[in-house]
């Protein structure tokens, strides 16, 4: 029996798909890379914006047509959308076979077995047996690919913040942090099997272990963790996603520059540059804090790359508020930004706020920021022209099999011609051309 897993959404979902794949493999399923050969398809879906849900529902409807021709073919919904819409999904799509929320992913095998028997399991957070994957200290469910050089490691799951626009606290629940030893053991095994780059994942990574593990010498549990990981033999690169501006304190800032394997890239979601909007969003920091963090980081490492997430058109966002965001954008000069048009999520406080912003205004603000981003990212990328960068090689370019791509420590995607043997290695590349989104170079060793 073969199962195909299709992933939508963020890196947490990608990692969860890996875990589900490995759990199923243990139970005797084969994981297949294409939909056509699969006896079962799992859609691991995201709910963060309406568009993400619509995309998955569209795909689901397409798969249901296949079910009409082959009644043994199984389709399941997992991930944040499973949790958000719950059993309502069975009402909307009666032929759907199973639903598994993100806190129940270790039960994916059970869900499919029940579905084969004709039942319709829905394993959600409120089911009797909640198995939080972060409490699971065993390793760690991996199917490492040949030549894979980087891996995600989930250090915490869930979120205790209550940002007024966000569905994630509902879908992933309260924050749980894994024990430090379990994380270190997992990373040690990854390094022994040839992984060179680790990306730590959590809804708010820098809140890792807060209140559960003590501060030591003024260092937060997260900083203690990254310092310990940094000492592990075999590690070349360490990254993390996503930190929150609150709690991005000097102990963390000092790691940049102090720890050579900690990559000079920070993804720092700011959401807005207007203090008034930040307050409405229930983001507990102000624009001054964002400026302070970014300035301190650039004082330590002038070329450090800084990316962000921003929402335009949050309810009540005025032209003046948007202007504040534009000014902050100018002041920081982000290397990269993911700009989202506000999407109303039912059940969140912002969904019922007055002054919802018209779609046309969201669109306009989105375009203005994208235009600005084009300039700042090109300007930042030009700083690397003619430099030699170590590139961790990932894969062949889709367009040209003679071209490979990989990432620099600053997380700049870099293309260059080289033989396939270079995949998985760190090579030196001279950067000869840059665009807003990538580098092009020549391998020099
Ligand atoms: N935990 C992370 C964000 C996770 S969600 C943090 O707090 O930084 C990823 C991004 O989706 C967010 O940073 C936000 O920019 C965006 N997002 C979340 N809810 C949204 C909504 N309702 N509409 C538009 N974008 C949203
Ligand atoms: Fe959502 Fe806010 Fe938590 Fe991030 S910090 S996951 S935006 S509630
Ligand atoms: Fe989406 Fe859930 Fe990630 S809502 S962004 S898949 S945490």
mmCIF file with all atom_site columns, N, CA and C in Angstrom, residues 209-249:
data_model
loop_
_atom_site.group_PDB
_atom_site.id
_atom_site.type_symbol
_atom_site.label_atom_id
_atom_site.label_alt_id
_atom_site.label_comp_id
_atom_site.label_asym_id
_atom_site.label_entity_id
_atom_site.label_seq_id
_atom_site.pdbx_PDB_ins_code
_atom_site.Cartn_x
_atom_site.Cartn_y
_atom_site.Cartn_z
_atom_site.occupancy
_atom_site.B_iso_or_equiv
_atom_site.pdbx_formal_charge
_atom_site.auth_seq_id
_atom_site.auth_comp_id
_atom_site.auth_asym_id
_atom_site.auth_atom_id
_atom_site.pdbx_PDB_model_num
ATOM 1   N N  . UNK A 1 209 ? 10.889 26.921 26.413 1.00 0.00 ? 209 UNK A N  1
ATOM 2   C CA . UNK A 1 209 ? 11.176 26.541 27.801 1.00 0.00 ? 209 UNK A CA 1
ATOM 3   C C  . UNK A 1 209 ? 10.982 27.619 28.846 1.00 0.00 ? 209 UNK A C  1
ATOM 4   N N  . UNK A 1 210 ? 10.410 28.759 28.458 1.00 0.00 ? 210 UNK A N  1
ATOM 5   C CA . UNK A 1 210 ? 10.203 29.854 29.423 1.00 0.00 ? 210 UNK A CA 1
ATOM 6   C C  . UNK A 1 210 ? 9.267  29.384 30.530 1.00 0.00 ? 210 UNK A C  1
ATOM 7   N N  . UNK A 1 211 ? 9.677  29.612 31.753 1.00 0.00 ? 211 UNK A N  1
ATOM 8   C CA . UNK A 1 211 ? 8.810  29.217 32.869 1.00 0.00 ? 211 UNK A CA 1
ATOM 9   C C  . UNK A 1 211 ? 8.983  27.754 33.210 1.00 0.00 ? 211 UNK A C  1
ATOM 10  N N  . UNK A 1 212 ? 9.613  26.989 32.329 1.00 0.00 ? 212 UNK A N  1
ATOM 11  C CA . UNK A 1 212 ? 9.815  25.567 32.613 1.00 0.00 ? 212 UNK A CA 1
ATOM 12  C C  . UNK A 1 212 ? 11.264 25.313 33.003 1.00 0.00 ? 212 UNK A C  1
ATOM 13  N N  . UNK A 1 213 ? 12.176 25.959 32.289 1.00 0.00 ? 213 UNK A N  1
ATOM 14  C CA . UNK A 1 213 ? 13.599 25.859 32.619 1.00 0.00 ? 213 UNK A CA 1
ATOM 15  C C  . UNK A 1 213 ? 14.066 27.219 33.122 1.00 0.00 ? 213 UNK A C  1
ATOM 16  N N  . UNK A 1 214 ? 15.017 27.240 34.080 1.00 0.00 ? 214 UNK A N  1
ATOM 17  C CA . UNK A 1 214 ? 15.422 28.543 34.647 1.00 0.00 ? 214 UNK A CA 1
ATOM 18  C C  . UNK A 1 214 ? 16.334 29.332 33.706 1.00 0.00 ? 214 UNK A C  1
ATOM 19  N N  . UNK A 1 215 ? 16.399 30.642 33.941 1.00 0.00 ? 215 UNK A N  1
ATOM 20  C CA . UNK A 1 215 ? 17.426 31.464 33.304 1.00 0.00 ? 215 UNK A CA 1
ATOM 21  C C  . UNK A 1 215 ? 18.748 31.079 33.975 1.00 0.00 ? 215 UNK A C  1
ATOM 22  N N  . UNK A 1 216 ? 19.829 31.036 33.227 1.00 0.00 ? 216 UNK A N  1
ATOM 23  C CA . UNK A 1 216 ? 21.145 30.763 33.838 1.00 0.00 ? 216 UNK A CA 1
ATOM 24  C C  . UNK A 1 216 ? 22.106 31.851 33.374 1.00 0.00 ? 216 UNK A C  1
ATOM 25  N N  . UNK A 1 217 ? 22.728 32.526 34.319 1.00 0.00 ? 217 UNK A N  1
ATOM 26  C CA . UNK A 1 217 ? 23.631 33.657 34.014 1.00 0.00 ? 217 UNK A CA 1
ATOM 27  C C  . UNK A 1 217 ? 22.989 34.651 33.061 1.00 0.00 ? 217 UNK A C  1
ATOM 28  N N  . UNK A 1 218 ? 21.738 34.934 33.280 1.00 0.00 ? 218 UNK A N  1
ATOM 29  C CA . UNK A 1 218 ? 21.038 35.914 32.446 1.00 0.00 ? 218 UNK A CA 1
ATOM 30  C C  . UNK A 1 218 ? 20.674 35.391 31.061 1.00 0.00 ? 218 UNK A C  1
ATOM 31  N N  . UNK A 1 219 ? 20.871 34.102 30.835 1.00 0.00 ? 219 UNK A N  1
ATOM 32  C CA . UNK A 1 219 ? 20.535 33.562 29.508 1.00 0.00 ? 219 UNK A CA 1
ATOM 33  C C  . UNK A 1 219 ? 19.245 32.767 29.547 1.00 0.00 ? 219 UNK A C  1
ATOM 34  N N  . UNK A 1 220 ? 18.404 33.013 28.547 1.00 0.00 ? 220 UNK A N  1
ATOM 35  C CA . UNK A 1 220 ? 17.112 32.320 28.466 1.00 0.00 ? 220 UNK A CA 1
ATOM 36  C C  . UNK A 1 220 ? 17.353 30.851 28.108 1.00 0.00 ? 220 UNK A C  1
ATOM 37  N N  . UNK A 1 221 ? 16.352 29.993 28.383 1.00 0.00 ? 221 UNK A N  1
ATOM 38  C CA . UNK A 1 221 ? 16.510 28.584 27.997 1.00 0.00 ? 221 UNK A CA 1
ATOM 39  C C  . UNK A 1 221 ? 16.822 28.433 26.505 1.00 0.00 ? 221 UNK A C  1
ATOM 40  N N  . UNK A 1 222 ? 16.237 29.302 25.659 1.00 0.00 ? 222 UNK A N  1
ATOM 41  C CA . UNK A 1 222 ? 16.507 29.186 24.226 1.00 0.00 ? 222 UNK A CA 1
ATOM 42  C C  . UNK A 1 222 ? 17.986 29.437 23.918 1.00 0.00 ? 222 UNK A C  1
ATOM 43  N N  . UNK A 1 223 ? 18.534 30.459 24.555 1.00 0.00 ? 223 UNK A N  1
ATOM 44  C CA . UNK A 1 223 ? 19.950 30.773 24.327 1.00 0.00 ? 223 UNK A CA 1
ATOM 45  C C  . UNK A 1 223 ? 20.824 29.641 24.870 1.00 0.00 ? 223 UNK A C  1
ATOM 46  N N  . UNK A 1 224 ? 20.436 29.100 26.043 1.00 0.00 ? 224 UNK A N  1
ATOM 47  C CA . UNK A 1 224 ? 21.200 27.950 26.566 1.00 0.00 ? 224 UNK A CA 1
ATOM 48  C C  . UNK A 1 224 ? 21.174 26.806 25.556 1.00 0.00 ? 224 UNK A C  1
ATOM 49  N N  . UNK A 1 225 ? 19.987 26.583 24.975 1.00 0.00 ? 225 UNK A N  1
ATOM 50  C CA . UNK A 1 225 ? 19.848 25.484 24.011 1.00 0.00 ? 225 UNK A CA 1
ATOM 51  C C  . UNK A 1 225 ? 20.731 25.711 22.789 1.00 0.00 ? 225 UNK A C  1
ATOM 52  N N  . UNK A 1 226 ? 20.683 26.931 22.214 1.00 0.00 ? 226 UNK A N  1
ATOM 53  C CA . UNK A 1 226 ? 21.476 27.099 20.991 1.00 0.00 ? 226 UNK A CA 1
ATOM 54  C C  . UNK A 1 226 ? 22.980 27.042 21.293 1.00 0.00 ? 226 UNK A C  1
ATOM 55  N N  . UNK A 1 227 ? 23.378 27.483 22.470 1.00 0.00 ? 227 UNK A N  1
ATOM 56  C CA . UNK A 1 227 ? 24.806 27.371 22.792 1.00 0.00 ? 227 UNK A CA 1
ATOM 57  C C  . UNK A 1 227 ? 25.210 25.889 22.905 1.00 0.00 ? 227 UNK A C  1
ATOM 58  N N  . UNK A 1 228 ? 24.320 25.078 23.495 1.00 0.00 ? 228 UNK A N  1
ATOM 59  C CA . UNK A 1 228 ? 24.638 23.643 23.607 1.00 0.00 ? 228 UNK A CA 1
ATOM 60  C C  . UNK A 1 228 ? 24.675 22.991 22.222 1.00 0.00 ? 228 UNK A C  1
ATOM 61  N N  . UNK A 1 229 ? 23.721 23.347 21.383 1.00 0.00 ? 229 UNK A N  1
ATOM 62  C CA . UNK A 1 229 ? 23.691 22.746 20.038 1.00 0.00 ? 229 UNK A CA 1
ATOM 63  C C  . UNK A 1 229 ? 24.952 23.154 19.281 1.00 0.00 ? 229 UNK A C  1
ATOM 64  N N  . UNK A 1 230 ? 25.349 24.394 19.480 1.00 0.00 ? 230 UNK A N  1
ATOM 65  C CA . UNK A 1 230 ? 26.518 24.911 18.774 1.00 0.00 ? 230 UNK A CA 1
ATOM 66  C C  . UNK A 1 230 ? 27.775 24.098 19.090 1.00 0.00 ? 230 UNK A C  1
ATOM 67  N N  . UNK A 1 231 ? 27.822 23.520 20.295 1.00 0.00 ? 231 UNK A N  1
ATOM 68  C CA . UNK A 1 231 ? 29.003 22.730 20.693 1.00 0.00 ? 231 UNK A CA 1
ATOM 69  C C  . UNK A 1 231 ? 29.042 21.338 20.071 1.00 0.00 ? 231 UNK A C  1
ATOM 70  N N  . UNK A 1 232 ? 27.933 20.920 19.441 1.00 0.00 ? 232 UNK A N  1
ATOM 71  C CA . UNK A 1 232 ? 27.898 19.528 18.961 1.00 0.00 ? 232 UNK A CA 1
ATOM 72  C C  . UNK A 1 232 ? 28.825 19.345 17.764 1.00 0.00 ? 232 UNK A C  1
ATOM 73  N N  . UNK A 1 233 ? 29.518 18.187 17.762 1.00 0.00 ? 233 UNK A N  1
ATOM 74  C CA . UNK A 1 233 ? 30.484 17.923 16.695 1.00 0.00 ? 233 UNK A CA 1
ATOM 75  C C  . UNK A 1 233 ? 29.749 17.610 15.391 1.00 0.00 ? 233 UNK A C  1
ATOM 76  N N  . UNK A 1 234 ? 30.255 18.167 14.307 1.00 0.00 ? 234 UNK A N  1
ATOM 77  C CA . UNK A 1 234 ? 29.673 17.841 12.992 1.00 0.00 ? 234 UNK A CA 1
ATOM 78  C C  . UNK A 1 234 ? 28.723 18.896 12.474 1.00 0.00 ? 234 UNK A C  1
ATOM 79  N N  . UNK A 1 235 ? 28.351 19.849 13.350 1.00 0.00 ? 235 UNK A N  1
ATOM 80  C CA . UNK A 1 235 ? 27.410 20.887 12.905 1.00 0.00 ? 235 UNK A CA 1
ATOM 81  C C  . UNK A 1 235 ? 28.154 21.961 12.106 1.00 0.00 ? 235 UNK A C  1
ATOM 82  N N  . UNK A 1 236 ? 27.585 22.350 10.972 1.00 0.00 ? 236 UNK A N  1
ATOM 83  C CA . UNK A 1 236 ? 28.152 23.469 10.208 1.00 0.00 ? 236 UNK A CA 1
ATOM 84  C C  . UNK A 1 236 ? 27.307 24.727 10.330 1.00 0.00 ? 236 UNK A C  1
ATOM 85  N N  . UNK A 1 237 ? 25.994 24.534 10.330 1.00 0.00 ? 237 UNK A N  1
ATOM 86  C CA . UNK A 1 237 ? 25.134 25.719 10.319 1.00 0.00 ? 237 UNK A CA 1
ATOM 87  C C  . UNK A 1 237 ? 23.928 25.514 11.244 1.00 0.00 ? 237 UNK A C  1
ATOM 88  N N  . UNK A 1 238 ? 23.556 26.591 11.921 1.00 0.00 ? 238 UNK A N  1
ATOM 89  C CA . UNK A 1 238 ? 22.383 26.557 12.792 1.00 0.00 ? 238 UNK A CA 1
ATOM 90  C C  . UNK A 1 238 ? 21.490 27.752 12.472 1.00 0.00 ? 238 UNK A C  1
ATOM 91  N N  . UNK A 1 239 ? 20.201 27.485 12.318 1.00 0.00 ? 239 UNK A N  1
ATOM 92  C CA . UNK A 1 239 ? 19.230 28.559 12.065 1.00 0.00 ? 239 UNK A CA 1
ATOM 93  C C  . UNK A 1 239 ? 18.024 28.330 12.975 1.00 0.00 ? 239 UNK A C  1
ATOM 94  N N  . UNK A 1 240 ? 17.143 29.323 13.069 1.00 0.00 ? 240 UNK A N  1
ATOM 95  C CA . UNK A 1 240 ? 15.889 29.110 13.807 1.00 0.00 ? 240 UNK A CA 1
ATOM 96  C C  . UNK A 1 240 ? 14.764 29.958 13.230 1.00 0.00 ? 240 UNK A C  1
ATOM 97  N N  . UNK A 1 241 ? 13.534 29.440 13.391 1.00 0.00 ? 241 UNK A N  1
ATOM 98  C CA . UNK A 1 241 ? 12.334 30.089 12.860 1.00 0.00 ? 241 UNK A CA 1
ATOM 99  C C  . UNK A 1 241 ? 11.178 29.885 13.817 1.00 0.00 ? 241 UNK A C  1
ATOM 100 N N  . UNK A 1 242 ? 10.336 30.816 14.091 1.00 0.00 ? 242 UNK A N  1
ATOM 101 C CA . UNK A 1 242 ? 10.516 32.242 13.976 1.00 0.00 ? 242 UNK A CA 1
ATOM 102 C C  . UNK A 1 242 ? 10.657 32.807 15.380 1.00 0.00 ? 242 UNK A C  1
ATOM 103 N N  . UNK A 1 243 ? 11.521 33.754 15.586 1.00 0.00 ? 243 UNK A N  1
ATOM 104 C CA . UNK A 1 243 ? 11.561 34.410 16.889 1.00 0.00 ? 243 UNK A CA 1
ATOM 105 C C  . UNK A 1 243 ? 10.513 35.522 16.967 1.00 0.00 ? 243 UNK A C  1
ATOM 106 N N  . UNK A 1 244 ? 10.183 35.920 18.176 1.00 0.00 ? 244 UNK A N  1
ATOM 107 C CA . UNK A 1 244 ? 9.217  37.004 18.411 1.00 0.00 ? 244 UNK A CA 1
ATOM 108 C C  . UNK A 1 244 ? 10.022 38.206 18.895 1.00 0.00 ? 244 UNK A C  1
ATOM 109 N N  . UNK A 1 245 ? 9.668  39.421 18.470 1.00 0.00 ? 245 UNK A N  1
ATOM 110 C CA . UNK A 1 245 ? 10.442 40.586 18.936 1.00 0.00 ? 245 UNK A CA 1
ATOM 111 C C  . UNK A 1 245 ? 10.478 40.717 20.461 1.00 0.00 ? 245 UNK A C  1
ATOM 112 N N  . UNK A 1 246 ? 9.340  40.390 21.128 1.00 0.00 ? 246 UNK A N  1
ATOM 113 C CA . UNK A 1 246 ? 9.401  40.398 22.605 1.00 0.00 ? 246 UNK A CA 1
ATOM 114 C C  . UNK A 1 246 ? 10.262 39.194 22.971 1.00 0.00 ? 246 UNK A C  1
ATOM 115 N N  . UNK A 1 247 ? 11.193 39.380 23.795 1.00 0.00 ? 247 UNK A N  1
ATOM 116 C CA . UNK A 1 247 ? 12.034 38.233 24.164 1.00 0.00 ? 247 UNK A CA 1
ATOM 117 C C  . UNK A 1 247 ? 13.244 38.094 23.259 1.00 0.00 ? 247 UNK A C  1
ATOM 118 N N  . UNK A 1 248 ? 13.397 39.003 22.276 1.00 0.00 ? 248 UNK A N  1
ATOM 119 C CA . UNK A 1 248 ? 14.637 39.003 21.477 1.00 0.00 ? 248 UNK A CA 1
ATOM 120 C C  . UNK A 1 248 ? 15.592 39.929 22.207 1.00 0.00 ? 248 UNK A C  1
ATOM 121 N N  . UNK A 1 249 ? 16.191 39.405 23.288 1.00 0.00 ? 249 UNK A N  1
ATOM 122 C CA . UNK A 1 249 ? 16.972 40.257 24.184 1.00 0.00 ? 249 UNK A CA 1
ATOM 123 C C  . UNK A 1 249 ? 18.463 40.147 23.894 1.00 0.00 ? 249 UNK A C  1
#
